[in-house]
Structures are given as structure tokens and as C-alpha cells.
CSV table of C-alpha atoms and ligand atoms in Angstrom, one decimal:
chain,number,residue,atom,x,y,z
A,1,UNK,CA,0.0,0.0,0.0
A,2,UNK,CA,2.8,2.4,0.9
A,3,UNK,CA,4.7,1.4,-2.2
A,4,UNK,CA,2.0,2.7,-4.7
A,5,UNK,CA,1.9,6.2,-2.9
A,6,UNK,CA,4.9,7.1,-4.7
A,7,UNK,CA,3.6,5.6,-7.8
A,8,UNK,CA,0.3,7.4,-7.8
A,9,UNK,CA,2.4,10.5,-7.3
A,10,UNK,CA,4.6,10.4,-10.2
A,11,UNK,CA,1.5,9.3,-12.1
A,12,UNK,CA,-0.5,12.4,-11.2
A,13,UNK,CA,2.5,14.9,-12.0
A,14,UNK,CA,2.7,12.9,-15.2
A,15,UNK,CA,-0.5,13.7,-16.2
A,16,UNK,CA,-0.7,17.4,-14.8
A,17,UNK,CA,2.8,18.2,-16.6
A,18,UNK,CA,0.9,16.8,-20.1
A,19,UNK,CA,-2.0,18.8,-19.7
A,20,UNK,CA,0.1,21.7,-19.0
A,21,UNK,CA,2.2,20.7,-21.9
A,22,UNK,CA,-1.2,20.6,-24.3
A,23,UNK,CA,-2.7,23.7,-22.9
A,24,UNK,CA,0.4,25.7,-23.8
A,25,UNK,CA,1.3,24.5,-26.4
A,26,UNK,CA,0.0,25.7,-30.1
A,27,UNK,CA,2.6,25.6,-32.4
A,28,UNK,CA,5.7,27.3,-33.3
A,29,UNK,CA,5.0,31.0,-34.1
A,30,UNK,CA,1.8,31.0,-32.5
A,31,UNK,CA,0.2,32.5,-29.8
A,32,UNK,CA,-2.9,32.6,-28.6
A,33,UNK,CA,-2.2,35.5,-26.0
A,34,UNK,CA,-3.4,38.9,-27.6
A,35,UNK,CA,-0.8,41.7,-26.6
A,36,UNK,CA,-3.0,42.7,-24.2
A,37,UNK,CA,-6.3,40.6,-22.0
A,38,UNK,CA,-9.2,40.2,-23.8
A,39,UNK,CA,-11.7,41.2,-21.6
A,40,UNK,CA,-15.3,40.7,-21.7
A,41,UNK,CA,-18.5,43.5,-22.8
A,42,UNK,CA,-17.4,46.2,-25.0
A,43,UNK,CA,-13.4,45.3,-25.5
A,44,UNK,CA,-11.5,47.5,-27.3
A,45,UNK,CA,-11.1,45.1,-30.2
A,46,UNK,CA,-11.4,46.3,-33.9
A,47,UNK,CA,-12.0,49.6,-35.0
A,48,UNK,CA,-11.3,51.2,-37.9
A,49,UNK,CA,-9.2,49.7,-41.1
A,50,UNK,CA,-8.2,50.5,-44.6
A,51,UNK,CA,-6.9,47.1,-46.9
A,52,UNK,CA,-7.4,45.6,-50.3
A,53,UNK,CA,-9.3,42.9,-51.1
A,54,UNK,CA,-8.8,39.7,-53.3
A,55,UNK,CA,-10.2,41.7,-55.8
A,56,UNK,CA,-7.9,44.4,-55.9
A,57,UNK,CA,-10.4,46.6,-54.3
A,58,UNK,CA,-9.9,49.1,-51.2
A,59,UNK,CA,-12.3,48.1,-48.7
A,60,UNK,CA,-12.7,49.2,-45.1
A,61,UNK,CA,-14.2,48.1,-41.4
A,62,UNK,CA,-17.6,50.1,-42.4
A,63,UNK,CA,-17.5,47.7,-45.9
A,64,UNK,CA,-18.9,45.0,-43.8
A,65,UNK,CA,-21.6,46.9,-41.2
A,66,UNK,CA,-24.3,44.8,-41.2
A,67,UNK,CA,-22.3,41.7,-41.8
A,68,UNK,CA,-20.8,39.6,-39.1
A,69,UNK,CA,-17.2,39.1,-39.2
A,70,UNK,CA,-15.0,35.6,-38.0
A,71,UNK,CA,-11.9,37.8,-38.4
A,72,UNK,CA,-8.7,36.0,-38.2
A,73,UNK,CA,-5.0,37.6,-38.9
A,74,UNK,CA,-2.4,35.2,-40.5
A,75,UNK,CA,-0.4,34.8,-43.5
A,76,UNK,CA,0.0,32.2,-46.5
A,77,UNK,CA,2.9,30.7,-46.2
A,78,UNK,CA,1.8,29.2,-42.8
A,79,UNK,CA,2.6,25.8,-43.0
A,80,UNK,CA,0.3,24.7,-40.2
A,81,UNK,CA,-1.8,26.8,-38.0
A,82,UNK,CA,-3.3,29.5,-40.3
A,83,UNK,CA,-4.6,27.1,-43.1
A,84,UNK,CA,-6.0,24.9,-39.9
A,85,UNK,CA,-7.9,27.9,-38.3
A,86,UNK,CA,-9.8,28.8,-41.5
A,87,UNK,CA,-10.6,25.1,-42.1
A,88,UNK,CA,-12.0,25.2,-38.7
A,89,UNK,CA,-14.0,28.9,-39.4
A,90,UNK,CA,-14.9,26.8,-43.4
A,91,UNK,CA,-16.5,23.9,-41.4
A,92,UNK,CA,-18.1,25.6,-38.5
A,93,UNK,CA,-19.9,28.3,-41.2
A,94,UNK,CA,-20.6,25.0,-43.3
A,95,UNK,CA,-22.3,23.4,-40.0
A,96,UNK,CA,-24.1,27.0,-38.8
A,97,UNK,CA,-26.8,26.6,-41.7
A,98,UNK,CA,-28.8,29.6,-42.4
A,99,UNK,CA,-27.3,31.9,-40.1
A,100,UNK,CA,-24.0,31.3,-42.2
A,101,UNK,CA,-24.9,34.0,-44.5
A,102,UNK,CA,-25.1,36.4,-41.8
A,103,UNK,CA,-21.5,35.4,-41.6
A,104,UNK,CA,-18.6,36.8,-43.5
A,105,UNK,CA,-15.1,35.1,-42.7
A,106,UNK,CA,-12.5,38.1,-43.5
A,107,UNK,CA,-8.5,36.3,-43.3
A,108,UNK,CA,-5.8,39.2,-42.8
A,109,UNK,CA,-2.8,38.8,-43.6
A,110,UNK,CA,0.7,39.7,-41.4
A,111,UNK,CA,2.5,39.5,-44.2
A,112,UNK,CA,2.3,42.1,-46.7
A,113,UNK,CA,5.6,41.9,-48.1
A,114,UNK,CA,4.8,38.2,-49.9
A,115,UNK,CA,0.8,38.3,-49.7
A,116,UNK,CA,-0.1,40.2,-52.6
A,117,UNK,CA,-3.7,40.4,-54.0
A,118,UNK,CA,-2.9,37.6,-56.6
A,119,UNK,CA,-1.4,35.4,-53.5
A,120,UNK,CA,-4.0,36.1,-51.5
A,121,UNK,CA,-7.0,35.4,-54.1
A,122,UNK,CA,-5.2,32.0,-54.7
A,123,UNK,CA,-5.7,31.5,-51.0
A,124,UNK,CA,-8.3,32.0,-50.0
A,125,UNK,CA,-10.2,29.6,-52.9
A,126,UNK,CA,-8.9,26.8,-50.6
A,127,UNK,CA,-11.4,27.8,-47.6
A,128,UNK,CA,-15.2,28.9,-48.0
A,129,UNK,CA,-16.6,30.3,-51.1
A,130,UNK,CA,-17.2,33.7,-49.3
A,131,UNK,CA,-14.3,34.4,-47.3
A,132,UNK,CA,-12.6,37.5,-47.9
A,133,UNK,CA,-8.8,37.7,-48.1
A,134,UNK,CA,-7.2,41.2,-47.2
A,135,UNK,CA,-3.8,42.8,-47.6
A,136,UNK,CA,-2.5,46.3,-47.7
A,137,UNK,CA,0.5,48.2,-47.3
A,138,UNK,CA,3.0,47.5,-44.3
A,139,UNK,CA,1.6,50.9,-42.4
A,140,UNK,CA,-2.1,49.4,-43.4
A,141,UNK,CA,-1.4,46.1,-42.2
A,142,UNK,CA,0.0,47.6,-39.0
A,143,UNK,CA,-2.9,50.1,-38.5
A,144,UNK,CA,-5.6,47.2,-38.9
A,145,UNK,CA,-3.4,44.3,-36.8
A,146,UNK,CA,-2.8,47.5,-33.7
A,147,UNK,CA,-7.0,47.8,-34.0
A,148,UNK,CA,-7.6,44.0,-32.8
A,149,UNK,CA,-4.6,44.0,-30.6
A,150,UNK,CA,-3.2,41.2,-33.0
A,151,UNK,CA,1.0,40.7,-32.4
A,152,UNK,CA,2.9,39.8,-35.5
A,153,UNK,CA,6.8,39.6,-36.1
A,154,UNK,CA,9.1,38.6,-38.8
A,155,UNK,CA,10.8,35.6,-37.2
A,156,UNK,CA,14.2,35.5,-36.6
A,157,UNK,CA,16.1,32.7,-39.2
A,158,UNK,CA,19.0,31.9,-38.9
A,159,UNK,CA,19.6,30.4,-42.4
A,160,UNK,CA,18.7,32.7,-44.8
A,161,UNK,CA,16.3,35.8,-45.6
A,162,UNK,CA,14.5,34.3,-48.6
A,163,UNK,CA,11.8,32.1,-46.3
A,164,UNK,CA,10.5,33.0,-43.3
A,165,UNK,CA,8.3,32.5,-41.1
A,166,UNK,CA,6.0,35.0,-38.9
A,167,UNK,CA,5.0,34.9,-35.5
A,168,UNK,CA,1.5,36.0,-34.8
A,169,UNK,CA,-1.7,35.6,-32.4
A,170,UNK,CA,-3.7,32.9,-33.4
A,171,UNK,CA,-7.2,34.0,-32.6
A,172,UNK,CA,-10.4,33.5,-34.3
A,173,UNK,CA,-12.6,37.1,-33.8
A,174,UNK,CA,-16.5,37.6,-33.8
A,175,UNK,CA,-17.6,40.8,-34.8
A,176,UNK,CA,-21.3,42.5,-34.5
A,177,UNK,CA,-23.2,43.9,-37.5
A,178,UNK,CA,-22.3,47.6,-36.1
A,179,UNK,CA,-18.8,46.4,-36.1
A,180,UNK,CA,-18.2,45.5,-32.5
A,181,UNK,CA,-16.4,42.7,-30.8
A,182,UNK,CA,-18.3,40.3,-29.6
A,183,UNK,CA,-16.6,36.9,-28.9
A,184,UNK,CA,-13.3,35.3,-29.8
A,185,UNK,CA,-12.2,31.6,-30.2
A,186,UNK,CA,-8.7,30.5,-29.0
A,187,UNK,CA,-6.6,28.2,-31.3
A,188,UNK,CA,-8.0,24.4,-31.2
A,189,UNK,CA,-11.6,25.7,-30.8
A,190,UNK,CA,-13.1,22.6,-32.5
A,191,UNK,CA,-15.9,23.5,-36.0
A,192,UNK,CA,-18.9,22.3,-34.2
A,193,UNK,CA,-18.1,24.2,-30.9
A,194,UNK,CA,-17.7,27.3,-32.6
A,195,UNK,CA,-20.7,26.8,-35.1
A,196,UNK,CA,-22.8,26.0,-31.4
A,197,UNK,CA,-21.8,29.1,-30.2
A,198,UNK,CA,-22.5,31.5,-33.3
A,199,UNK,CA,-25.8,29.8,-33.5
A,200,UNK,CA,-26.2,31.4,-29.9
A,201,UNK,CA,-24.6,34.7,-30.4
A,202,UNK,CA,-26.3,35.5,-34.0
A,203,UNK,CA,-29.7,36.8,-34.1
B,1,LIG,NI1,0.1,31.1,-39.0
């Protein structure tokens, strides 16, 4: 009986350690922390923005009022979490039903120097049919990623300057009609949770 104290021990640090392990863990370059708390009610999420759309067109925050918005910042060349967060916002949308065309899922990109228009248009054809791609200039980038608290960084690489990868939040955004904040989804937020909980928040 004594014996298997120290067993049962190790066994529950064991499994405390993983579930730390798979709570902090996203993947590299990720983070689901926003620069600073999101806080419930009326954060001080979004605001205003200027960007260009896979169409080549200038759009801003005010070309969506009336729209919801499943806002997520990323970049193309993502080999893993990005193209797995707007599969996740395709499916979800796909699962919502009618309320889905309340929806429009807008992917911004941290990366202006590679994601042009054309890049970006290519993209976005692998998610839903309706998602909107953005991209801009560095400053507009900057002004629209500083408006949704979103952190982004050229990583450091050591080998050469030709790839790269970006750091960035990894967080999903829900945005009213009048262009408010109004829920966000942390990274590994599964399709059908996310489609339960629009189905709640959209009216
Ligand atoms: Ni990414």
C-alpha cells in the first residue's frame, strides 16, 4: 500500500505536466495570447481599417456593417496553424446553416511583403466560397493588426532571408453587424463548438 503512494504521485504529476504541456502548447509561431487581456462587454477590439481585397479593391471596417465578421489575422505561407484555423471557421460556417450567410469570414494577412492580391485570391479559394482575403500596405497592415490587438513579427532565421516565417496571435474574432467585438475563439476551438456558439450569439 505504501509502495504505490509514490507511484500514484509520479503518475498524477505525469499527467498534470501533459495537460500543462497541451494547454500551452499551439505551435511554433503561434500565440494565442493577444498583446494585451481580452476582456469581456465592450473590449477595445477592432475599429477602424483600410486594406485591399482579393479583388484588388480598397475596402474598409464600415465595408462590412451589417455583416458579421469571423476575423482571423495570418499569413500564407503558414505551413500549419493558419490554413487549420480557416478550415475550422470553413466547417463551422458549413455546420451553422442559415445563419451562415449572416457570416462573412475576412483572413488578414501579417505579411504584406509576400501576400499580394494575386497570393491572396489563390488563398483564399482553398477555404469557404465567401471568405474575404485582405492585404495592404505594411503601415495598413500595421494600423488594422494594432486595431484588434493582434502581435505579429518577422521571425528571426538563422539560415537565410528568402523564407521566413511570422510569428503571430492565433485567434479567431467575432464581430457584431455595427462592427463591435463580440466573442473570440482561442486556437484548437473545434468546428462544431464554434458553429454552437454562433448559433447562440447571432440573431
Ligand atoms: Ni500562422
Amino acid at each position: 500500500m505504501i509502495r504505490k503512494i509514490p507511484l500514484l504521485i509520479v503518475g498524477l504529476l505525469a499527467f498534470m505536466l501533459s495537460a500543462a504541456a497541451t494547454f500551452l502548447y499551439i505551435a511554433p509561431n503561434h500565440s494565442q495570447l493577444p498583446r494585451q487581456q481580452v476582456v469581456s462587454g465592450k473590449a477595445l477590439i477592432g475599429g477602424p481599417f483600410t486594406l485591399i481585397n482579393h479583388k484588388g479593391e480598397t475596402v474598409t471596417d464600415k465595408s462590412f456593417r451589417g455583416q458579421y465578421m469571423l476575423v482571423y489575422f495570418g499569413y500564407t505561407f503558414c505551413p500549419d496553424v493558419c490554413p487549420a484555423e480557416l478550415a475550422v471557421i470553413t466547417d463551422a460556417l458549413e455546420m451553422l446553416g442559415e445563419k451562415a450567410a449572416r457570416v462573412t469570414p475576412v483572413f488578414i494577412t501579417v505579411d504584406p511583403e509576400r501576400d499580394t492580391v494575386e497570393q491572396v485570391a489563390e488563398y483564399v479559394s482553398n477555404f469557404h466560397p465567401r471568405m474575404v482575403g485582405l492585404t495592404g500596405s505594411p503601415d495598413q497592415i500595421k494600423a488594422a493588426a494594432k486595431a484588434y490587438r493582434v502581435y505579429y513579427r518577422k521571425a528571426k532565421d538563422a539560415s537565410s532571408s528568402a523564407a521566413y516565417m511570422m510569428d503571430h496571435s492565433s485567434i479567431i474574432f467575432l464581430m457584431g453587424p455595427d462592427g463591435q467585438y463580440l466573442s473570440h475563439f482561442a486556437y484548437g476551438t473545434k468546428p462544431e463548438t464554434m458553429a454552437a456558439k454562433l448559433a447562440q450569439l447571432i440573431r
